[in-house]
PDB file of C-alpha atoms in Angstrom:
ATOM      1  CA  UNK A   1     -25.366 -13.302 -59.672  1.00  0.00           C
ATOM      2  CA  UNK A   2     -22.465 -11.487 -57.929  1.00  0.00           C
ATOM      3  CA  UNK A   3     -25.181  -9.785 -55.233  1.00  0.00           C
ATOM      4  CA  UNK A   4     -24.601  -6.940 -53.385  1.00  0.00           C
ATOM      5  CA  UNK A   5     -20.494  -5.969 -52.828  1.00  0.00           C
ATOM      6  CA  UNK A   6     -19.314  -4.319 -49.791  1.00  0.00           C
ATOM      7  CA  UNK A   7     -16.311  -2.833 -49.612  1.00  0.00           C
ATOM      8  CA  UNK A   8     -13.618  -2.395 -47.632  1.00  0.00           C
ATOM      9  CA  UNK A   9     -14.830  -5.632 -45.333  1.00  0.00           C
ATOM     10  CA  UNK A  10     -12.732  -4.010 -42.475  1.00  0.00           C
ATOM     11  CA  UNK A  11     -11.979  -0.519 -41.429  1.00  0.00           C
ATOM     12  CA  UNK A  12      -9.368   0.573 -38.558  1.00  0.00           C
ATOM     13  CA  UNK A  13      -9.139   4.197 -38.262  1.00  0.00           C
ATOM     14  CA  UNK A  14      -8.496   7.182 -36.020  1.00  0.00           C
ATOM     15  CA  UNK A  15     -10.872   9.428 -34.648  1.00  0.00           C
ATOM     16  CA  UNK A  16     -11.644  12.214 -36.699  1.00  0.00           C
ATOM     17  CA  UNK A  17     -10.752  10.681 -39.930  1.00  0.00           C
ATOM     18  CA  UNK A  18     -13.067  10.676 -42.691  1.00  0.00           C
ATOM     19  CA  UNK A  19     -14.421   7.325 -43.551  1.00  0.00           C
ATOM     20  CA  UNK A  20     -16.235   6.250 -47.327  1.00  0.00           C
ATOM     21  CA  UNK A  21     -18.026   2.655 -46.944  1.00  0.00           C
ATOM     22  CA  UNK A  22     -19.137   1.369 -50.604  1.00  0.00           C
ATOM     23  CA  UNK A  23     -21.634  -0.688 -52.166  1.00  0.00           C
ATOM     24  CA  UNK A  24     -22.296  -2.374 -55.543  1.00  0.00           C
ATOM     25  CA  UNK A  25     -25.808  -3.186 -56.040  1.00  0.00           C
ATOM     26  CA  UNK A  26     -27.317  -6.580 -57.583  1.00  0.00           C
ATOM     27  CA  UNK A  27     -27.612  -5.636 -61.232  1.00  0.00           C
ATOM     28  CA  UNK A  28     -31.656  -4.591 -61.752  1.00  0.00           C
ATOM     29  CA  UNK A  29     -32.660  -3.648 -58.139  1.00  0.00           C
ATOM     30  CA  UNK A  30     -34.145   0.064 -57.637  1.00  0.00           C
ATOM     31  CA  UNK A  31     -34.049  -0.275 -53.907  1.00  0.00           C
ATOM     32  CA  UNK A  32     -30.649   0.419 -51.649  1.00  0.00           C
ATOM     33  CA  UNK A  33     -30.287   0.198 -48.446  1.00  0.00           C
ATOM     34  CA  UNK A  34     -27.711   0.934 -45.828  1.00  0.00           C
ATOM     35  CA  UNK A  35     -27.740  -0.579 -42.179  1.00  0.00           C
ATOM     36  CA  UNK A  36     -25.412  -0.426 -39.285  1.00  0.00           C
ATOM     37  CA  UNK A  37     -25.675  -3.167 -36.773  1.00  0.00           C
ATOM     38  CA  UNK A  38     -24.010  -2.618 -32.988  1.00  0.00           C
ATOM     39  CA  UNK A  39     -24.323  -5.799 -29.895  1.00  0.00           C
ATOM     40  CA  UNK A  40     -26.230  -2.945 -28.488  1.00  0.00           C
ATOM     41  CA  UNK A  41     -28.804  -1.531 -30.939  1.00  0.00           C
ATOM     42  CA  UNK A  42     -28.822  -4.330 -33.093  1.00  0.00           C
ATOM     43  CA  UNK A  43     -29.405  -3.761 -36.702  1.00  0.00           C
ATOM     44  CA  UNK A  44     -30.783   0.038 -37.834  1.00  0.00           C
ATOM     45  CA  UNK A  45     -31.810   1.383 -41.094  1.00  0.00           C
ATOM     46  CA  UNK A  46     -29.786   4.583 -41.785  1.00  0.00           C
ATOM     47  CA  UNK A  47     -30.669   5.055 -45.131  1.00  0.00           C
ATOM     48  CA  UNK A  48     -32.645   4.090 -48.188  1.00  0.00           C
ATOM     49  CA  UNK A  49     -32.589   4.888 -51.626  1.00  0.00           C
ATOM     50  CA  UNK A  50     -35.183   4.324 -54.470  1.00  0.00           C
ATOM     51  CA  UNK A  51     -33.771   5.148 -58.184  1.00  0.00           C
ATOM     52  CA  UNK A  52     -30.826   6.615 -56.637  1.00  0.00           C
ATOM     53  CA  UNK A  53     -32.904   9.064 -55.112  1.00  0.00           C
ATOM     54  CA  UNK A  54     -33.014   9.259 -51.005  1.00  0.00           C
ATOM     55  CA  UNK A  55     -36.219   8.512 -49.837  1.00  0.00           C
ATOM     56  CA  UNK A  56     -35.904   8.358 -45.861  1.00  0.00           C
ATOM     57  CA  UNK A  57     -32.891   9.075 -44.044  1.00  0.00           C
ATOM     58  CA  UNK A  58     -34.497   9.069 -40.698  1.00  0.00           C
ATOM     59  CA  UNK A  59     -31.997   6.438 -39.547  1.00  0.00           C
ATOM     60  CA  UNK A  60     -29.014   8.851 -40.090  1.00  0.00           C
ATOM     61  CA  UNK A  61     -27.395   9.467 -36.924  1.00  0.00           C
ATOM     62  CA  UNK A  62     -26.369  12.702 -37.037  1.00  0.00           C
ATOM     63  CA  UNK A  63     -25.047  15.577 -39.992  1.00  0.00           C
ATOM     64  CA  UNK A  64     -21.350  13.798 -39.762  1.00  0.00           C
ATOM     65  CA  UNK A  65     -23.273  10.689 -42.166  1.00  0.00           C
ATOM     66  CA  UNK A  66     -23.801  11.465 -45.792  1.00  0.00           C
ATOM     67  CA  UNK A  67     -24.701   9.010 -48.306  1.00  0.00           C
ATOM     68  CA  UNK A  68     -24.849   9.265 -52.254  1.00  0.00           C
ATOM     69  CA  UNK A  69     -25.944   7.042 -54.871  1.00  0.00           C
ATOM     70  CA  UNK A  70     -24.696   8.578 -58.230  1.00  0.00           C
ATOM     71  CA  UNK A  71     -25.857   5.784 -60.255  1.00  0.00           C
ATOM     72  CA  UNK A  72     -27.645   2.580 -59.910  1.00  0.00           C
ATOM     73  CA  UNK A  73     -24.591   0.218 -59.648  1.00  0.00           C
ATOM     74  CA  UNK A  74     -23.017   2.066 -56.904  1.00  0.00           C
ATOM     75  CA  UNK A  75     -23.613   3.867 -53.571  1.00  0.00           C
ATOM     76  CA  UNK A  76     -21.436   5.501 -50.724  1.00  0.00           C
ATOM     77  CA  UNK A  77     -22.085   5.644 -47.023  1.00  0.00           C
ATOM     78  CA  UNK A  78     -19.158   8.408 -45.519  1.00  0.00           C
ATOM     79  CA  UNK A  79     -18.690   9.626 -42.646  1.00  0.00           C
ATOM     80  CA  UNK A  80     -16.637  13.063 -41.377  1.00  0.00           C
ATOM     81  CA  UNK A  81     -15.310  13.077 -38.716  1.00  0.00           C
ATOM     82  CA  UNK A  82     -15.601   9.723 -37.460  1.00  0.00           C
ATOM     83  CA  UNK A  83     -16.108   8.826 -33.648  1.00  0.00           C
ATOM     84  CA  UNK A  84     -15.368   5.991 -31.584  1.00  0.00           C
ATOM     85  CA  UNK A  85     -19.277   5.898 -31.179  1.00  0.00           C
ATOM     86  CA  UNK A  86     -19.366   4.746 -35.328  1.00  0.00           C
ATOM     87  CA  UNK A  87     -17.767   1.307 -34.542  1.00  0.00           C
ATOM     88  CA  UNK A  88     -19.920  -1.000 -36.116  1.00  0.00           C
ATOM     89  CA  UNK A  89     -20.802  -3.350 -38.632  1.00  0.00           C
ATOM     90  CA  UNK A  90     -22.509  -1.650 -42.030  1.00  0.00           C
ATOM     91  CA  UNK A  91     -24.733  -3.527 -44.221  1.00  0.00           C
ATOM     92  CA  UNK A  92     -25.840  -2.333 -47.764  1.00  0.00           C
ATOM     93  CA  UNK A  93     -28.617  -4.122 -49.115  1.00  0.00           C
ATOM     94  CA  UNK A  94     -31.140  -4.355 -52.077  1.00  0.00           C
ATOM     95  CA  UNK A  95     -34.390  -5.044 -52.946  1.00  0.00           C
ATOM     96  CA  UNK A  96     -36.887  -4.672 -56.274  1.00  0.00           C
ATOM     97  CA  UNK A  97     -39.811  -2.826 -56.180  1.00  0.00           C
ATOM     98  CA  UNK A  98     -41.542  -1.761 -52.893  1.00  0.00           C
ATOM     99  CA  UNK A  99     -42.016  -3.829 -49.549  1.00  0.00           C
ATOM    100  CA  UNK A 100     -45.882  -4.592 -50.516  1.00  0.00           C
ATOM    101  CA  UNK A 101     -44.381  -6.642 -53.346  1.00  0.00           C
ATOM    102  CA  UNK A 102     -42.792  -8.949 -50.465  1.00  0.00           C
ATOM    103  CA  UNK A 103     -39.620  -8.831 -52.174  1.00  0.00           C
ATOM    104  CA  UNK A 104     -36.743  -9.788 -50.407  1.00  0.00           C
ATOM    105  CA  UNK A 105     -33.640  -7.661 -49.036  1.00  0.00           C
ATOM    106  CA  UNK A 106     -30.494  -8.878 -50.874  1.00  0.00           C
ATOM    107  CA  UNK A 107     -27.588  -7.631 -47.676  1.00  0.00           C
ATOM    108  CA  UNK A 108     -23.840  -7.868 -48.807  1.00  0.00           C
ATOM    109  CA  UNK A 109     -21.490  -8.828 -45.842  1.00  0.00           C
ATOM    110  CA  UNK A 110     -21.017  -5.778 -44.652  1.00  0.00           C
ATOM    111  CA  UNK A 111     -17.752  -3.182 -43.594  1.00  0.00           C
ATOM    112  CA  UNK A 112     -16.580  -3.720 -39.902  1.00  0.00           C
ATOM    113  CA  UNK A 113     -15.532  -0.095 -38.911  1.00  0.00           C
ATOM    114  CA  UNK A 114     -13.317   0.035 -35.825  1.00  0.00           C
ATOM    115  CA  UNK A 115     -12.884   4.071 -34.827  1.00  0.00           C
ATOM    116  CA  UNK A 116     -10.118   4.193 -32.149  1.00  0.00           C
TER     117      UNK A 116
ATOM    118  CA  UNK B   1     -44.136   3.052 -29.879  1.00  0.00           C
ATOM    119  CA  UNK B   2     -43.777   0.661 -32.560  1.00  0.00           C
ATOM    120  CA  UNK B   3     -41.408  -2.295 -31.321  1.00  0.00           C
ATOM    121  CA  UNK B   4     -40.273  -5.763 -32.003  1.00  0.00           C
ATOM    122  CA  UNK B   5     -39.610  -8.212 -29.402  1.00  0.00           C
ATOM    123  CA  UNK B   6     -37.899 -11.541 -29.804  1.00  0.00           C
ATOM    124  CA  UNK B   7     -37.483 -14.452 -27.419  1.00  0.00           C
ATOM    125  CA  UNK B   8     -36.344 -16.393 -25.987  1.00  0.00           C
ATOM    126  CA  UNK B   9     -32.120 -13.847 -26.539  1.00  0.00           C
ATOM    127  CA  UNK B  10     -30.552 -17.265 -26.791  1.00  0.00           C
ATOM    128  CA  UNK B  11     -31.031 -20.672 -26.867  1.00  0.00           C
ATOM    129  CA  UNK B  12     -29.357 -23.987 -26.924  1.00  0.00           C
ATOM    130  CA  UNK B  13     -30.806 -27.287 -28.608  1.00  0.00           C
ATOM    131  CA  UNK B  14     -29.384 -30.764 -29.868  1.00  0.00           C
ATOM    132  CA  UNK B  15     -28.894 -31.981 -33.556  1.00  0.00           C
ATOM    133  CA  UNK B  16     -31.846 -33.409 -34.928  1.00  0.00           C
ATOM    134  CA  UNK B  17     -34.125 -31.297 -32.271  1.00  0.00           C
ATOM    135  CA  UNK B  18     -36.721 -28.878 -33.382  1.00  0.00           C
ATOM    136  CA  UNK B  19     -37.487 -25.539 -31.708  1.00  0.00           C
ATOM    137  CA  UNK B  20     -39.598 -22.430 -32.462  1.00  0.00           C
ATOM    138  CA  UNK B  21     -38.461 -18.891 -31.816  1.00  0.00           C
ATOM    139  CA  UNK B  22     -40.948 -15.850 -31.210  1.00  0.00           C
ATOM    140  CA  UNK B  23     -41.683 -12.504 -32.071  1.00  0.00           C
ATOM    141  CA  UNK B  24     -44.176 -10.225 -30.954  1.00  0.00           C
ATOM    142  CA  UNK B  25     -44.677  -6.899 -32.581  1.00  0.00           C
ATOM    143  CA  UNK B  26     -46.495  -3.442 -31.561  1.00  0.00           C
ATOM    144  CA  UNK B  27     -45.918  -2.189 -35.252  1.00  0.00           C
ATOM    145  CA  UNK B  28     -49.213  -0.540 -37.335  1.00  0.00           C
ATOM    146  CA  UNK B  29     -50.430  -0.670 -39.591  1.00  0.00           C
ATOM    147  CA  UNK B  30     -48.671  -3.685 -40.212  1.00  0.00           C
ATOM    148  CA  UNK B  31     -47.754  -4.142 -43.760  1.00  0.00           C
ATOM    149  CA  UNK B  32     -45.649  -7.500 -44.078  1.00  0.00           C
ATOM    150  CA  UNK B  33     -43.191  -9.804 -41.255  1.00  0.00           C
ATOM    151  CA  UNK B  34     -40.022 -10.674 -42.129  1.00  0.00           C
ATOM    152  CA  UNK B  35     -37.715 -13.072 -40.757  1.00  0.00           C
ATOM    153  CA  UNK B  36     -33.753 -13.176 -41.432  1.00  0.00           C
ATOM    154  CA  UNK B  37     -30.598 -15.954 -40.650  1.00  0.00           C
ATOM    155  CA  UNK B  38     -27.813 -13.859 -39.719  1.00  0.00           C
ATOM    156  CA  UNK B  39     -24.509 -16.021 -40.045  1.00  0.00           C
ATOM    157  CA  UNK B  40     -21.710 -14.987 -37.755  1.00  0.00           C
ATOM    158  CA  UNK B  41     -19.808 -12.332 -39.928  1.00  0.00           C
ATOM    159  CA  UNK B  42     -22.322 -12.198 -42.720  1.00  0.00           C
ATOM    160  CA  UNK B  43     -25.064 -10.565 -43.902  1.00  0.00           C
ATOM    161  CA  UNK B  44     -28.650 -11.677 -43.169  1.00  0.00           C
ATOM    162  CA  UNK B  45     -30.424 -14.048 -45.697  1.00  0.00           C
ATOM    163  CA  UNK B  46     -34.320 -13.396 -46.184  1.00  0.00           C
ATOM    164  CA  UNK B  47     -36.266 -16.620 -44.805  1.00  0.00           C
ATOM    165  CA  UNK B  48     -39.862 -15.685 -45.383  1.00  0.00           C
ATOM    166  CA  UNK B  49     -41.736 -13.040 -45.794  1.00  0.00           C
ATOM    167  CA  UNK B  50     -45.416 -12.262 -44.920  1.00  0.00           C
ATOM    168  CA  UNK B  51     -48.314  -9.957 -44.940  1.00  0.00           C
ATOM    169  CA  UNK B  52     -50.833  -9.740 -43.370  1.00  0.00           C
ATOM    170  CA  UNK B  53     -53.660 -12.144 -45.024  1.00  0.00           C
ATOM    171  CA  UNK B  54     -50.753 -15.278 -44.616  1.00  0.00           C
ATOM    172  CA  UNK B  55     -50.623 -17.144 -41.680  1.00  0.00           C
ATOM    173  CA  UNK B  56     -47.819 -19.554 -42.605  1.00  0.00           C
ATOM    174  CA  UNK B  57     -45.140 -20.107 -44.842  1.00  0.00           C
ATOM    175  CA  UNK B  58     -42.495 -22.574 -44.980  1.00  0.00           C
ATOM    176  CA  UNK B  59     -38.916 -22.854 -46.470  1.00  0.00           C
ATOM    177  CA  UNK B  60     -37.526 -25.745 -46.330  1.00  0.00           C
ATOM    178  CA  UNK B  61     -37.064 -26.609 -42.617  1.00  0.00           C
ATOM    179  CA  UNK B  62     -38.330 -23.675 -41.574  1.00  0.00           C
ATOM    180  CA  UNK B  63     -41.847 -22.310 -40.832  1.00  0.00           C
ATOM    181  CA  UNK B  64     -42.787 -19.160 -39.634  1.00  0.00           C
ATOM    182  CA  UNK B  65     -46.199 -18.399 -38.587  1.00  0.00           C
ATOM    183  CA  UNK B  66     -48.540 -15.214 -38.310  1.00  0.00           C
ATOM    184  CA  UNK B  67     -51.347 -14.647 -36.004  1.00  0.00           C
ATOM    185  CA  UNK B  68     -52.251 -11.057 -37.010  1.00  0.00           C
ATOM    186  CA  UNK B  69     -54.457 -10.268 -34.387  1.00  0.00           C
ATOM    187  CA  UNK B  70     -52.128 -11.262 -31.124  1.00  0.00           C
ATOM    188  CA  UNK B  71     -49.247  -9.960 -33.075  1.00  0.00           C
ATOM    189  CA  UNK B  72     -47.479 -12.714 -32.364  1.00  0.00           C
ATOM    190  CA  UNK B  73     -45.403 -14.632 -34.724  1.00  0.00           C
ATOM    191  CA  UNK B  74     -43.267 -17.400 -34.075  1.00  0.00           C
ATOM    192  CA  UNK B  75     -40.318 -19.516 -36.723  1.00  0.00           C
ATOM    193  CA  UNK B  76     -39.836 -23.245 -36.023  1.00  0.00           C
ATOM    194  CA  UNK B  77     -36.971 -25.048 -37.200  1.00  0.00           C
ATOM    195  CA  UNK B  78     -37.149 -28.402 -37.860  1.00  0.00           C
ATOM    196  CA  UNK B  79     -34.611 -31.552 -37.447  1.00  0.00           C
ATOM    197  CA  UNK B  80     -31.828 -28.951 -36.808  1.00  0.00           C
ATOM    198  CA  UNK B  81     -28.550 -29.289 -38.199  1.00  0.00           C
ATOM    199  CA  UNK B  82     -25.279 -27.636 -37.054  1.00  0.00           C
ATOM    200  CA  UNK B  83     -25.508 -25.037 -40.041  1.00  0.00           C
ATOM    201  CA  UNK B  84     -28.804 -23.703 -38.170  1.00  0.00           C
ATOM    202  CA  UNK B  85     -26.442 -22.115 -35.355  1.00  0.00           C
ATOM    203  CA  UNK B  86     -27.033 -17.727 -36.354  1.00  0.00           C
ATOM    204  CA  UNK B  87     -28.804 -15.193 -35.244  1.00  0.00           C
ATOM    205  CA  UNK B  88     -32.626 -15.154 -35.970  1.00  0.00           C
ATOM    206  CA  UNK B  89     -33.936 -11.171 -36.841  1.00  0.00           C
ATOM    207  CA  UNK B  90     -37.569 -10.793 -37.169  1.00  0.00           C
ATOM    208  CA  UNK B  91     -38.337  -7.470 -39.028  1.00  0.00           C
ATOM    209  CA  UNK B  92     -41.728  -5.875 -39.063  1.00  0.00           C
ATOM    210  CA  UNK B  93     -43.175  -3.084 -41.454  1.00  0.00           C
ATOM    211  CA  UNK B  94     -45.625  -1.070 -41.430  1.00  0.00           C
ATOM    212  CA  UNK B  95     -47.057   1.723 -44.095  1.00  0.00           C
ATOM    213  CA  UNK B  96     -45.515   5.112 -43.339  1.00  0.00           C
ATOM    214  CA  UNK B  97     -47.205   8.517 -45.305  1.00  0.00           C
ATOM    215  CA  UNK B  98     -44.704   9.351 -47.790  1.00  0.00           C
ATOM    216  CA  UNK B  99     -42.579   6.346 -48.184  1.00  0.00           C
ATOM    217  CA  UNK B 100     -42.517   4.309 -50.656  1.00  0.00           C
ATOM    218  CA  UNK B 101     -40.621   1.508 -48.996  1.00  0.00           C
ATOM    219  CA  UNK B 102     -42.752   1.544 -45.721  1.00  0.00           C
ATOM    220  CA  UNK B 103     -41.220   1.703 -42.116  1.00  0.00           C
ATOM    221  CA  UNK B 104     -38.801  -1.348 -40.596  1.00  0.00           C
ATOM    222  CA  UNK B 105     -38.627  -2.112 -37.087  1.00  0.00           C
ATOM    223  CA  UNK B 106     -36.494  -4.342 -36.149  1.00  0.00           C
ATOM    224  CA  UNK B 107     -36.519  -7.247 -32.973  1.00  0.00           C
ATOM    225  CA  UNK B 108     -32.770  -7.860 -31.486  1.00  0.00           C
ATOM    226  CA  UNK B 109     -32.903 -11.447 -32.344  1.00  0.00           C
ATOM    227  CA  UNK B 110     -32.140 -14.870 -31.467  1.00  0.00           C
ATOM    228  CA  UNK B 111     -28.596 -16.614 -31.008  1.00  0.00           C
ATOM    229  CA  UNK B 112     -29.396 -20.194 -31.587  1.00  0.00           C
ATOM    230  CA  UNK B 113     -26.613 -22.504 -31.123  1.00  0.00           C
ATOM    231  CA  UNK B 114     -26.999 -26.043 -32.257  1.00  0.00           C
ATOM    232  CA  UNK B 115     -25.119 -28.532 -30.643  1.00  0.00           C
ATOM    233  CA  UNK B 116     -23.623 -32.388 -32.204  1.00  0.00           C
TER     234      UNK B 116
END
């Protein structure tokens, strides 16, 4: 079992640059998940998904973060324009079947964005 | 306000020493307790998981328990090794209308450093 790929690991951009974080998905899991983790705010939900369908994006920051899932083996977390404000680490996770099941969250290793 | 608190934000102990870590939660209706090992520069690993009819669970070295009705919960770590040194998350969720995953709320976590 591969588990769940992150990719880039590390991000160094400019400020108003359009960023695409990506995640691959353990083969078989119907729940995605994408965190972002700061010393300050610790770890936040931004995003889940459920069949590739959104089901709360609550956690989204703001209308510059968008994220797709076009298919079950692969999702996007993008954000335009970036801000200094975004520099953080991004998990993507999954999980089978809902969180009454007590399944566990599978994270990958996450992107470290640095927006100067 | 549904919260997570952990304590103690950091703590020091000796090879071969056990310790316990807490959480107390404000979350309901609480659906199931989670805690996570964060590795410096990785992605958290599930530990346990529980809802809200278990009062303890174990894996390997590790126990976390649940008192349900002080909302308390607390992970002890036993004969520690140097691989224990991570961050600690506990995670809490609780049943949100519409949702199929449920609501997490998530405690800052421990830094527990393990010394030789």
């Amino acid at each position: 079992d591969a588990g769940v790929i992150q990719s880039p690991r590390h991000e160094v951009t400019e400020m108003g640059q359009e960023v695409t974080l990506r995640c691959k998905p353990i083969s078989g899991h119907d729940y995605l998940f994408w965190y972002r983790q700061t010393m300050m705010r610790g770890l936040e939900l931004l995003i889940y998904f459920n069949n590739n369908v959104p089901i709360d994006d609550s956690g989204m920051p703001e209308d510059r973060f968008s994220a797709k899932m076009p298919n079950a083996s692969f999702s996007t977390l993008k954000i335009q324009p970036s801000e200094p404000r975004d520099s953080a680490v991004y998990f993507c996770a999954s999980s089978t079947r809902r969180q009454t099941s007590n399944q566990p969250q599978h994270f990958g290793d996450g992107t470290r964005l640095s927006i100067l | 306000k549904n919260q997570v608190e952990q304590s103690p934000q950091s703590l020091i102990i000796l090879e071969g020493k056990n310790c316990t870590l807490q959480c107390n939660y404000t979350v309901s209706p609480f659906s199931n307790l989670r805690w996570y090992k964060q590795d410096t520069g990785r992605g958290p690993v599930s530990l346990t998981i529980m809802t809200f009819s278990e009062n303890t669970k174990s894996n390997g070295r590790y126990t976390a328990t649940l008192d349900a009705d002080t909302k308390q919960s607390s992970l002890h770590i036993t004969a520690s090794q140097l691989s224990d040194s991570a961050s600690y998350i506990c995670v809490v969720s609780y049943n949100a209308g519409g949702t199929s995953y449920g609501k997490l709320t998530f405690g800052q976590g421990t830094i527990l450093t393990v010394h030789p």
